[in-house]
Short mmCIF file of C-alpha atoms in Angstrom, two decimals:
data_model
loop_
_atom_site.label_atom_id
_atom_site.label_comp_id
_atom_site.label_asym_id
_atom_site.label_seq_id
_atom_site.Cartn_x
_atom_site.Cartn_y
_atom_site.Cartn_z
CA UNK I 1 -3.68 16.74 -9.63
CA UNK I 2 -0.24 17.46 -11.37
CA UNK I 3 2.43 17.53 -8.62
CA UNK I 4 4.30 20.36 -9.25
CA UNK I 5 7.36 20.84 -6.69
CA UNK I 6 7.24 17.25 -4.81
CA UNK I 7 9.77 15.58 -3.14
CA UNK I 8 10.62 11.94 -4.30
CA UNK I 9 12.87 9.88 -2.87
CA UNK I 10 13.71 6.04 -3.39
CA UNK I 11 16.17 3.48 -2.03
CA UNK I 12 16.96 -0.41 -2.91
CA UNK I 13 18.83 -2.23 -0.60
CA UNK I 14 20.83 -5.60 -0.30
CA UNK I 15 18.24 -7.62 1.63
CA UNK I 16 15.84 -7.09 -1.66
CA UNK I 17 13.58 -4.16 -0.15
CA UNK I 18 12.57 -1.47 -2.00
CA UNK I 19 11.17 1.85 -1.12
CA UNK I 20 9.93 4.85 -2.07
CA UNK I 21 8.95 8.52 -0.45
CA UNK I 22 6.95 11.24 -2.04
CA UNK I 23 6.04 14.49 -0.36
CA UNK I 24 3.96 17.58 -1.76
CA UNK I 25 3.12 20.81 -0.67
CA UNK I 26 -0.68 21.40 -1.52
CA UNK I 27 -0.98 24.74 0.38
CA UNK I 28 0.67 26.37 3.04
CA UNK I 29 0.95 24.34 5.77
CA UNK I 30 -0.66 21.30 4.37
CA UNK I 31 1.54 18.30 2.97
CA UNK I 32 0.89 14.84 1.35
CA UNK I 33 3.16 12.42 1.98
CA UNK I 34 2.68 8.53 0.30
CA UNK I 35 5.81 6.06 1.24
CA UNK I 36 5.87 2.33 0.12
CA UNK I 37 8.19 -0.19 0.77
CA UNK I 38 8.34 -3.98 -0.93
CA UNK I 39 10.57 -6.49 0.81
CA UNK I 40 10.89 -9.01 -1.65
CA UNK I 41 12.85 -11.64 0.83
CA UNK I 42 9.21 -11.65 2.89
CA UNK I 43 6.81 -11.03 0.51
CA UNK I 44 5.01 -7.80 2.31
CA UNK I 45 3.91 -4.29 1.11
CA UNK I 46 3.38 -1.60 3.18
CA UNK I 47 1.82 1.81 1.73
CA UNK I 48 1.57 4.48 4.29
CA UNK I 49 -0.31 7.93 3.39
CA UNK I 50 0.05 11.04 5.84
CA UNK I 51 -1.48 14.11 5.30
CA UNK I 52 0.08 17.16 7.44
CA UNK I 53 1.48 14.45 9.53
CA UNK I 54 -1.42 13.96 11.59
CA UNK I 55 -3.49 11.69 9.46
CA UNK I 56 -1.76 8.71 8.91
CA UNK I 57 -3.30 5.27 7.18
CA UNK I 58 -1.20 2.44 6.61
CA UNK I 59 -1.77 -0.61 4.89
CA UNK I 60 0.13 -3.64 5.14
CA UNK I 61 -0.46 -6.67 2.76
CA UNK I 62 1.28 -9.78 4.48
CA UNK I 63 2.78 -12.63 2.62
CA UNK I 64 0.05 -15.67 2.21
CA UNK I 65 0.74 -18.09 4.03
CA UNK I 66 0.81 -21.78 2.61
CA UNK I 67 -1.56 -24.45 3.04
CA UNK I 68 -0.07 -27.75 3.44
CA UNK I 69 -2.25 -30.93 2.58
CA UNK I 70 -2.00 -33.16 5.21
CA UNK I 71 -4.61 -35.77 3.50
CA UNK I 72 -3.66 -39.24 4.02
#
């Protein structure tokens, strides 16, 4: 799908997250709308996807936490 007239916005900040925003029109009174944001300071990703604002998935990939060895 080529994305003819979208909307894409984007913004870094100074705690090290990054995000994005990108909106289409696909027909009247229908929109698609992805939005991600990395935080780099806690290791998460969060992709959200709305269509026409009702529909909304969002996935959120946590940081891993670490396994300590505690063998003795």
């Amino acid at each position: 799908y080529i994305l003819r007239q979208c909307r894409l916005r984007g913004k870094i900040d100074s705690n090290g997250c990054t995000t994005a925003f990108l909106e289409e029109r696909l027909n009247m009174g229908l929109n698609f709308i992805l939005s991600a944001e990395i935080d780099h300071k806690n290791e998460r990703l969060q992709i959200w996807i709305w269509i026409d604002r009702r529909m909304r998935f969002d996935f959120i990939f946590p940081r891993k936490k670490a396994i300590e060895d505690v063998s003795r």
